[in-house]
GROMACS .gro file of C-alpha atoms in nm:
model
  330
    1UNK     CA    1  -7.680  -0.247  -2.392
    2UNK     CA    2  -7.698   0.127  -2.171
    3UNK     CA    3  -7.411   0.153  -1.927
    4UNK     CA    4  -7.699   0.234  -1.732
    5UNK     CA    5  -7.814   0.026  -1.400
    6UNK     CA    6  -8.132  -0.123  -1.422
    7UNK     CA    7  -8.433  -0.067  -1.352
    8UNK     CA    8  -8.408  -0.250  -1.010
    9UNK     CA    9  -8.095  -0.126  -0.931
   10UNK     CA   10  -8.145   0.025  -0.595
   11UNK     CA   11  -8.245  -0.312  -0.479
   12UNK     CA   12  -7.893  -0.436  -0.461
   13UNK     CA   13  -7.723  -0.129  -0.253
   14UNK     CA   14  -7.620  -0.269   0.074
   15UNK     CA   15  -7.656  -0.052   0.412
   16UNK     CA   16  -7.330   0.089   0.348
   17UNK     CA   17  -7.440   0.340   0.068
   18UNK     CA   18  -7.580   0.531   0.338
   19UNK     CA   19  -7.245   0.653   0.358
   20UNK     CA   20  -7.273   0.838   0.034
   21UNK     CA   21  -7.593   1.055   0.184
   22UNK     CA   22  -7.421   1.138   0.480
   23UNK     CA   23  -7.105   1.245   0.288
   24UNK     CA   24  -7.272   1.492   0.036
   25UNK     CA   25  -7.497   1.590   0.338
   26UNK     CA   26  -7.257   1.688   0.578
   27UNK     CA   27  -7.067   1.858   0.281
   28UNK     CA   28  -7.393   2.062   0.174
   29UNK     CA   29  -7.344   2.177   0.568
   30UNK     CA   30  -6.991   2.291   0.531
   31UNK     CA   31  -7.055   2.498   0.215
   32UNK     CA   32  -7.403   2.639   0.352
   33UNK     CA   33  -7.127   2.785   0.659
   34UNK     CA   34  -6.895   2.886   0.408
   35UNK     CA   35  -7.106   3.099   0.221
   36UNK     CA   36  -7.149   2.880  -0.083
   37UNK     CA   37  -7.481   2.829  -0.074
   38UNK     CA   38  -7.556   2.748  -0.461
   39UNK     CA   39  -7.313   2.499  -0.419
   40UNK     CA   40  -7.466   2.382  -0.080
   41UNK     CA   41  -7.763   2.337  -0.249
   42UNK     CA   42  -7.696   2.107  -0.492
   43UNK     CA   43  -7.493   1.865  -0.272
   44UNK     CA   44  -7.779   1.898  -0.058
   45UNK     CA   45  -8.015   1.771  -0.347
   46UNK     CA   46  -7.819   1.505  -0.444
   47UNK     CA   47  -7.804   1.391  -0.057
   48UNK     CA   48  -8.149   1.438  -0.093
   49UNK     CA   49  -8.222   1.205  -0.350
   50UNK     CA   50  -8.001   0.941  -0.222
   51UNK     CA   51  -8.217   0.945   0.112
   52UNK     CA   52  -8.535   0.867  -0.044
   53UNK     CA   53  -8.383   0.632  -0.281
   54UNK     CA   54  -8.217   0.422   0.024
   55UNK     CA   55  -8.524   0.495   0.242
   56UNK     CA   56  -8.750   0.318  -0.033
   57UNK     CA   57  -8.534   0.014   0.004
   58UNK     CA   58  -8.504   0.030   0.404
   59UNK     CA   59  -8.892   0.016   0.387
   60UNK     CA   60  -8.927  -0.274   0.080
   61UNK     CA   61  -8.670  -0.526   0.274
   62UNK     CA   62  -8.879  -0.489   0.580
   63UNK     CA   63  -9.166  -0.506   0.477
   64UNK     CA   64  -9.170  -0.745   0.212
   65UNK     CA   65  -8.782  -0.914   0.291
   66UNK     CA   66  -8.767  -0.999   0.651
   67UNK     CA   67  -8.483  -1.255   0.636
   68UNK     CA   68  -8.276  -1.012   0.432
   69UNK     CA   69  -8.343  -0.709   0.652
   70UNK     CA   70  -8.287  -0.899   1.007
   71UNK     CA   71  -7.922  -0.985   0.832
   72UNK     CA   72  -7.811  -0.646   0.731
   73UNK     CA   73  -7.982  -0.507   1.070
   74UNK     CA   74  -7.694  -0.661   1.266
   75UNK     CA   75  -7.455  -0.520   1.091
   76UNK     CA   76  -7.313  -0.170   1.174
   77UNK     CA   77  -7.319  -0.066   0.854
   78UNK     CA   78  -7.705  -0.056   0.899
   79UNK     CA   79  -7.654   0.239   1.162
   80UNK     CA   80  -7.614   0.476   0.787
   81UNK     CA   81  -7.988   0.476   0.839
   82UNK     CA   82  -7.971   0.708   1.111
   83UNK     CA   83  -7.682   0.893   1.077
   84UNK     CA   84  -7.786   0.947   0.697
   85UNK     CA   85  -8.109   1.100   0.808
   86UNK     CA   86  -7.996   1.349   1.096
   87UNK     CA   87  -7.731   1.474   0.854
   88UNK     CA   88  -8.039   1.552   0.602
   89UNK     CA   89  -8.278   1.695   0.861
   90UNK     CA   90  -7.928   1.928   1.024
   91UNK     CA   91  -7.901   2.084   0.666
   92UNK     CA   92  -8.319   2.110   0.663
   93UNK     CA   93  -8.296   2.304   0.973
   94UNK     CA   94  -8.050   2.497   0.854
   95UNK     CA   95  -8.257   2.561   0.574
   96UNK     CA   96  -8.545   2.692   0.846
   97UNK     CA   97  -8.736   2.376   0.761
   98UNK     CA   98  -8.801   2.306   1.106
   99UNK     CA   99  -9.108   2.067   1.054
  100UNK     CA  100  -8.913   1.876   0.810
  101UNK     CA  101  -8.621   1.822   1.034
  102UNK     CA  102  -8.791   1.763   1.346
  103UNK     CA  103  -9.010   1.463   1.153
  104UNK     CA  104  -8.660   1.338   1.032
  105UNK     CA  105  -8.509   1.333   1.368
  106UNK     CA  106  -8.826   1.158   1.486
  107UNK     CA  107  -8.768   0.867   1.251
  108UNK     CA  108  -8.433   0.875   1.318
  109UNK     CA  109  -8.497   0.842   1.685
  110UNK     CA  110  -8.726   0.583   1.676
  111UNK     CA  111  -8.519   0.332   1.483
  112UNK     CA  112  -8.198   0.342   1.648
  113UNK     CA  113  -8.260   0.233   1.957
  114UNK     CA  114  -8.381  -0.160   1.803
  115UNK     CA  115  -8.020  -0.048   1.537
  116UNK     CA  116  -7.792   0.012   1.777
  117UNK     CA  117  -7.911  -0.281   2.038
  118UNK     CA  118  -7.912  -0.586   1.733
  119UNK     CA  119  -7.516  -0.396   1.646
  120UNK     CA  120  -7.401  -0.398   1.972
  121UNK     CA  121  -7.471  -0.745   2.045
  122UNK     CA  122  -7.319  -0.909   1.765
  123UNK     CA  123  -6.951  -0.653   1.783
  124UNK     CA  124  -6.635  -0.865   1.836
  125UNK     CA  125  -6.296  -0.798   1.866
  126UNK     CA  126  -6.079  -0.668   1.584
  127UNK     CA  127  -6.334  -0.513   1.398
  128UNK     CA  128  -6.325  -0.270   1.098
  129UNK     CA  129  -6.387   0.116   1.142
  130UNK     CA  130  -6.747   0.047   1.055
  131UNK     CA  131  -6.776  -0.008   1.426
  132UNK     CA  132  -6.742   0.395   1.565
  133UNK     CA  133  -7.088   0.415   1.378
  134UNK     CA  134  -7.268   0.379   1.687
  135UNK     CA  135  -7.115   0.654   1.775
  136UNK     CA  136  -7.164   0.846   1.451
  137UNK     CA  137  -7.552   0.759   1.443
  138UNK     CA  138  -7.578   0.886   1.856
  139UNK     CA  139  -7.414   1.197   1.771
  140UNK     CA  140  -7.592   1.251   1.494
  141UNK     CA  141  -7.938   1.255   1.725
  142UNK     CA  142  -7.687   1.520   1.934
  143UNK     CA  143  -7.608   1.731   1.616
  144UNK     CA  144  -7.946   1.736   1.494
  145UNK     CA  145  -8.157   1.754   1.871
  146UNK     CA  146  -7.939   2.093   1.944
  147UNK     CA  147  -7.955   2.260   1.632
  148UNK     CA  148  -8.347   2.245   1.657
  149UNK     CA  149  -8.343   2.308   2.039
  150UNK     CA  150  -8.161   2.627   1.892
  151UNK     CA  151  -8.419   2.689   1.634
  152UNK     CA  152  -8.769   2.616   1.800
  153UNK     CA  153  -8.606   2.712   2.179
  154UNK     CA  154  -8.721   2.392   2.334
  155UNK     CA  155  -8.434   2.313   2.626
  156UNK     CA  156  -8.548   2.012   2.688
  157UNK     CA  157  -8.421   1.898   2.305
  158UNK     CA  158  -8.105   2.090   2.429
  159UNK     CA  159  -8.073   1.869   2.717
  160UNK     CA  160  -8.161   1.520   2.531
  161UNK     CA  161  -7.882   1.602   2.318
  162UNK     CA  162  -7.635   1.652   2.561
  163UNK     CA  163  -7.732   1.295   2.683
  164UNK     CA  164  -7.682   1.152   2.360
  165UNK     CA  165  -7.352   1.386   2.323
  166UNK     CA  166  -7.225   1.165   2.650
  167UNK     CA  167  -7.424   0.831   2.516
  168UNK     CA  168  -7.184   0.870   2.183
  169UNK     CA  169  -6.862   0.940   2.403
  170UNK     CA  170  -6.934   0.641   2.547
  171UNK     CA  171  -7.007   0.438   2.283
  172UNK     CA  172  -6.683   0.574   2.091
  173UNK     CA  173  -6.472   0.434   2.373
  174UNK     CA  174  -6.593   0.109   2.380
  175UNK     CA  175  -6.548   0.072   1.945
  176UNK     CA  176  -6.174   0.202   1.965
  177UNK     CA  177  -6.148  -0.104   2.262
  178UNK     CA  178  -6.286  -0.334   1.974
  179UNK     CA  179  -6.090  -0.161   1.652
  180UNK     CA  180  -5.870  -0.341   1.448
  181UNK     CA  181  -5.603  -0.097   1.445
  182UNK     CA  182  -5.403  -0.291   1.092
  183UNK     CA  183  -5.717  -0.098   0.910
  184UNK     CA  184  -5.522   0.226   0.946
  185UNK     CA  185  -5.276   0.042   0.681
  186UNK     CA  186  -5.500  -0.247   0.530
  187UNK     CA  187  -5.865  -0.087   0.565
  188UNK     CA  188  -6.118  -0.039   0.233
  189UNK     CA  189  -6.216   0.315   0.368
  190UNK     CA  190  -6.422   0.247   0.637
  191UNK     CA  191  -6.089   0.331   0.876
  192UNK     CA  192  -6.172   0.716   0.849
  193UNK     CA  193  -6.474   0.702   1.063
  194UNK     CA  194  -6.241   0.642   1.366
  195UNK     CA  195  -6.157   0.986   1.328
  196UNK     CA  196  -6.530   1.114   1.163
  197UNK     CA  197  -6.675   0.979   1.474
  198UNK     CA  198  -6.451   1.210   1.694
  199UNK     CA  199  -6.499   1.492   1.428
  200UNK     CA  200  -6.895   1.469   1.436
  201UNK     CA  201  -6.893   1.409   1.813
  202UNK     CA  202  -6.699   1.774   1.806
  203UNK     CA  203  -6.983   1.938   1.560
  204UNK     CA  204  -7.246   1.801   1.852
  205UNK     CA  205  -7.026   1.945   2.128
  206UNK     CA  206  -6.991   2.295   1.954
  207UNK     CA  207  -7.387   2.295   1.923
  208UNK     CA  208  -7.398   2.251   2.297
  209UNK     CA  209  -7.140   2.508   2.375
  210UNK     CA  210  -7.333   2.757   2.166
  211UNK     CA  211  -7.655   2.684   2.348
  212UNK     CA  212  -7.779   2.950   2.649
  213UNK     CA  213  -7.879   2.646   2.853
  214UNK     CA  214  -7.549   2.567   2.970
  215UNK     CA  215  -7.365   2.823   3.153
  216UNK     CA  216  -7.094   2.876   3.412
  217UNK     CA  217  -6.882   2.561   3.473
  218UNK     CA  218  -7.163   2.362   3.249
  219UNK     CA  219  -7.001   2.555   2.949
  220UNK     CA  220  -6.668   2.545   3.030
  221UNK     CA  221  -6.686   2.165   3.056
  222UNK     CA  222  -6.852   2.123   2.760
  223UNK     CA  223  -6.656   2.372   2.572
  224UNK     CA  224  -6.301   2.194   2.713
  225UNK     CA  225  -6.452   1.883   2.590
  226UNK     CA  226  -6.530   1.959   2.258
  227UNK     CA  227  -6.167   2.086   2.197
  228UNK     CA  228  -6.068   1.775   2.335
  229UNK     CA  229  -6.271   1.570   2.125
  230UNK     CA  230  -6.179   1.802   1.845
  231UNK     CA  231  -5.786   1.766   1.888
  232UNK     CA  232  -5.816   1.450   1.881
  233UNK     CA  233  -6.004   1.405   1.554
  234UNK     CA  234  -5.727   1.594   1.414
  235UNK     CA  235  -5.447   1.394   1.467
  236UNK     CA  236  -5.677   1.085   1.356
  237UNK     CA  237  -5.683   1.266   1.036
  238UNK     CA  238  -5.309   1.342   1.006
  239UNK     CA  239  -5.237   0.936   1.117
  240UNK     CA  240  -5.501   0.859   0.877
  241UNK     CA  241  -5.400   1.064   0.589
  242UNK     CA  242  -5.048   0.943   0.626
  243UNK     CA  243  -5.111   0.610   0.606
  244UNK     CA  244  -5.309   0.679   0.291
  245UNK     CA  245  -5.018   0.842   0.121
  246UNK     CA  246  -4.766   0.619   0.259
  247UNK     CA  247  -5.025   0.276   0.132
  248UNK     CA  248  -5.231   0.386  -0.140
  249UNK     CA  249  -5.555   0.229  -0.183
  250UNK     CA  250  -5.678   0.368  -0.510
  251UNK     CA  251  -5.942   0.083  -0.607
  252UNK     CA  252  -6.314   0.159  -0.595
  253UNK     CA  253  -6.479   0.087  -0.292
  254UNK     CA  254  -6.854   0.148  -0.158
  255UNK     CA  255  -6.668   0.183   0.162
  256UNK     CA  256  -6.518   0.508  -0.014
  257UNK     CA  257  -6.778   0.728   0.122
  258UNK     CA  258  -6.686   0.632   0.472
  259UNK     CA  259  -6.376   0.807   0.408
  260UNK     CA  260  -6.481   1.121   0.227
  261UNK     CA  261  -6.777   1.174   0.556
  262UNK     CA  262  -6.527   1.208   0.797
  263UNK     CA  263  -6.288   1.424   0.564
  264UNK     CA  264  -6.611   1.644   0.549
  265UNK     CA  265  -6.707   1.638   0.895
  266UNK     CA  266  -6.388   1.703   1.001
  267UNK     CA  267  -6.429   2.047   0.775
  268UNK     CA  268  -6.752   2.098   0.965
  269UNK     CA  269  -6.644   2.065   1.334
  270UNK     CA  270  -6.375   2.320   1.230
  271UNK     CA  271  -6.620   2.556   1.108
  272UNK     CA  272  -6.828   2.485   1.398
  273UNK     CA  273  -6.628   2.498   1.716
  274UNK     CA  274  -6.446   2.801   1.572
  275UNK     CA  275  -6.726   3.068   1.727
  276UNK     CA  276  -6.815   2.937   2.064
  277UNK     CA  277  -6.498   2.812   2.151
  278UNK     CA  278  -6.397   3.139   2.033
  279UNK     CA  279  -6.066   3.021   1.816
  280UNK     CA  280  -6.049   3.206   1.484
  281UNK     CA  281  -5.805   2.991   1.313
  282UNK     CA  282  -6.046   2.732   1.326
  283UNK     CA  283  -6.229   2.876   1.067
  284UNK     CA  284  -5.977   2.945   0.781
  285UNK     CA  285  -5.870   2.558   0.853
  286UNK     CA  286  -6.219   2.390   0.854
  287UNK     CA  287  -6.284   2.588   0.492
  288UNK     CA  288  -5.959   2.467   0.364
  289UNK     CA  289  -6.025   2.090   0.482
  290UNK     CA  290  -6.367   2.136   0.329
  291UNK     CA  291  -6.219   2.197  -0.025
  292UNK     CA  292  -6.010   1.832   0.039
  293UNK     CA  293  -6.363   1.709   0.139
  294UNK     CA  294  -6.494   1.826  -0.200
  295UNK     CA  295  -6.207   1.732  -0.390
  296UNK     CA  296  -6.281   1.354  -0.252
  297UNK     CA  297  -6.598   1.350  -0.303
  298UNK     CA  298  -6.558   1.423  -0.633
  299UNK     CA  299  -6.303   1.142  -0.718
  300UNK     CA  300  -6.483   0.893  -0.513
  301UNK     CA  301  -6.770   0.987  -0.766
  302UNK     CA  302  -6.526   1.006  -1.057
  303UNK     CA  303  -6.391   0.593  -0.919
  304UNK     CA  304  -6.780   0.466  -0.901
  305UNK     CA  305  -6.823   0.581  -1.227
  306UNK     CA  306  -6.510   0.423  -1.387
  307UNK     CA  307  -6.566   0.096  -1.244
  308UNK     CA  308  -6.926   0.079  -1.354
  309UNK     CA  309  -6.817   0.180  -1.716
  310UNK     CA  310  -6.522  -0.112  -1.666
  311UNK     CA  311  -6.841  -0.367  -1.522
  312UNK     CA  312  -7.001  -0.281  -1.841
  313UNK     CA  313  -6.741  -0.319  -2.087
  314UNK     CA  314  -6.633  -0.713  -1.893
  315UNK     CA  315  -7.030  -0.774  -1.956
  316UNK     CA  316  -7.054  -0.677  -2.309
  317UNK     CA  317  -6.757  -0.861  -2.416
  318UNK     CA  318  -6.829  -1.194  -2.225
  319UNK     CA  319  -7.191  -1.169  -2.418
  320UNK     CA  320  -7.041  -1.117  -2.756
  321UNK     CA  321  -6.734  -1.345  -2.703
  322UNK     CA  322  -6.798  -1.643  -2.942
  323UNK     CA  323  -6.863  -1.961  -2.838
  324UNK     CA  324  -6.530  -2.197  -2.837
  325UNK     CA  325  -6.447  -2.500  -3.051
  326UNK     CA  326  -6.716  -2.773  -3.024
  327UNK     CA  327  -7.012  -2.604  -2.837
  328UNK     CA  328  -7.244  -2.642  -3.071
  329UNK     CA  329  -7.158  -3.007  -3.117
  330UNK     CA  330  -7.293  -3.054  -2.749
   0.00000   0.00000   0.00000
């Protein structure tokens, strides 16, 4: 018996593995501004093939598993769709694959809106961090919209993306209302995107800052703003962080690569904000967060791996275990 999946694995992922895209994709970003662009390259692949792997799925379940896909659509967990797929088609446009990236934030844009609306309806009070990702999938659309407005000099992209930069702000407020604030102690790894949110909504304002559209009291708004936002998704990480040290939670968890996205987009926002809001210390600490981004990423992958080998081993003794006294007298 291979430790292998099967052949049909991919079937079984839940919306939640989109998690795992966006992590190694916003990481390929924070290398690519670092310099490391080997590096960048082959987190970038590997986010790369976990996209079309999870966008086969998204497209079997609806077209061929309604029931199952109406289900997971409510949940925000499904919202990875989006967020996955502007994190891609940012690093694309980085790449000067504008084409590329501006089809990716087209199918990114077009199935949010019906995301978002069947999430919203069904939040609740006391909900897990999974919740900010309405806010992580609008900002996304605000990440990726500037950086091409920036690219193919089309202001209107630069101004839909400040309306989704205010959309997510929005959004962000009304998730913290509905957080369950015991997952900063209790949570699975999901918690982190209260601060990721923050940290990518800081990446989106630093694109805006940077762009010529804005100017006068426009860009000092925006850029006050985005240090705001920014400030705050620091001391999210420090509260976070703390509470990781102080109650470890070292089991293997899908919801793992909720945690190491934010620790990377954290890295990112640093990198990002450090030029137009014109702080230079910004820099040095977004590439040193990016190594602890890295360094996660790499034990989250190090964990999945350990607990499918331990799966494996459970199955291969329960199928060899003997059968016990008087089975085969039934």
């Amino acid at each position: 018996m291979s430790i292998l999946p099967g052949r049909d694995w991919w079937a079984g992922l839940p919306p939640a593995a989109g998690a795992a895209v966006m992590a190694a994709g916003i990481i390929s970003v924070g290398l690519h501004m670092t310099g490391y662009e080997v590096v960048s390259l082959i987190a970038l692949g590997v986010a790369g093939v976990l996209w079309l792997v999870l966008a086969a799925d998204f497209t079997a379940r609806l077209l061929a598993d309604r029931g199952r896909f109406r289900a997971e659509a409510d949940t925000p967990a499904a919202l990875t769709a989006v967020a996955a797929t502007t994190v891609i088609g940012t690093r694309l446009s980085l790449l000067g694959w504008q084409t590329t990236a501006v089809v990716l934030l087209s199918v990114a844009a077009a199935i949010w809106p019906g995301l978002l609306y069947n999430v919203v309806r069904h939040w609740r009070y006391r909900m897990p961090g999974a919740a900010f990702l309405g806010c992580v999938a609008t900002q996304g659309l605000a990440v990726l919209a500037a950086v091409l407005a920036a690219a193919c000099r089309q202001d209107w992209l630069a101004r839909a993306a400040l309306a989704a930069f205010c959309l997510g702000l929005v959004l962000y407020v009304a998730a913290f209302l509905r957080f369950d604030l015991r997952e900063v102690v209790g949570g699975a790894g999901d918690h982190w995107v209260a601060g990721g949110a923050l940290s990518i909504s800081a990446l989106a304002g630093s694109k805006l800052t940077a762009s010529s559209v804005w100017t006068g009291s426009a860009h000092s708004t925006l850029r006050t703003v985005t240090l705001v936002v920014l400030a705050l998704s620091l001391v999210w990480y420090v509260v976070l962080l703390t509470a990781e040290l102080r109650h470890p939670r070292p089991r293997y968890d899908i919801r793992r690569w909720a945690t190491v996205f934010p620790l990377g987009m954290t890295a990112t926002a640093c990198l990002s904000v450090a030029e137009p809001a014109g702080i230079a210390w910004l820099s040095p600490l977004g590439e040193f967060l990016l190594w602890i981004a890295v360094a996660a990423w790499l034990l989250t992958f190090a964990a999945l791996v350990a607990s499918h080998v331990t799966a494996h081993r459970t199955t291969r003794r329960a199928v060899r275990r003997p059968p016990g006294p008087g089975t085969m007298d039934r």
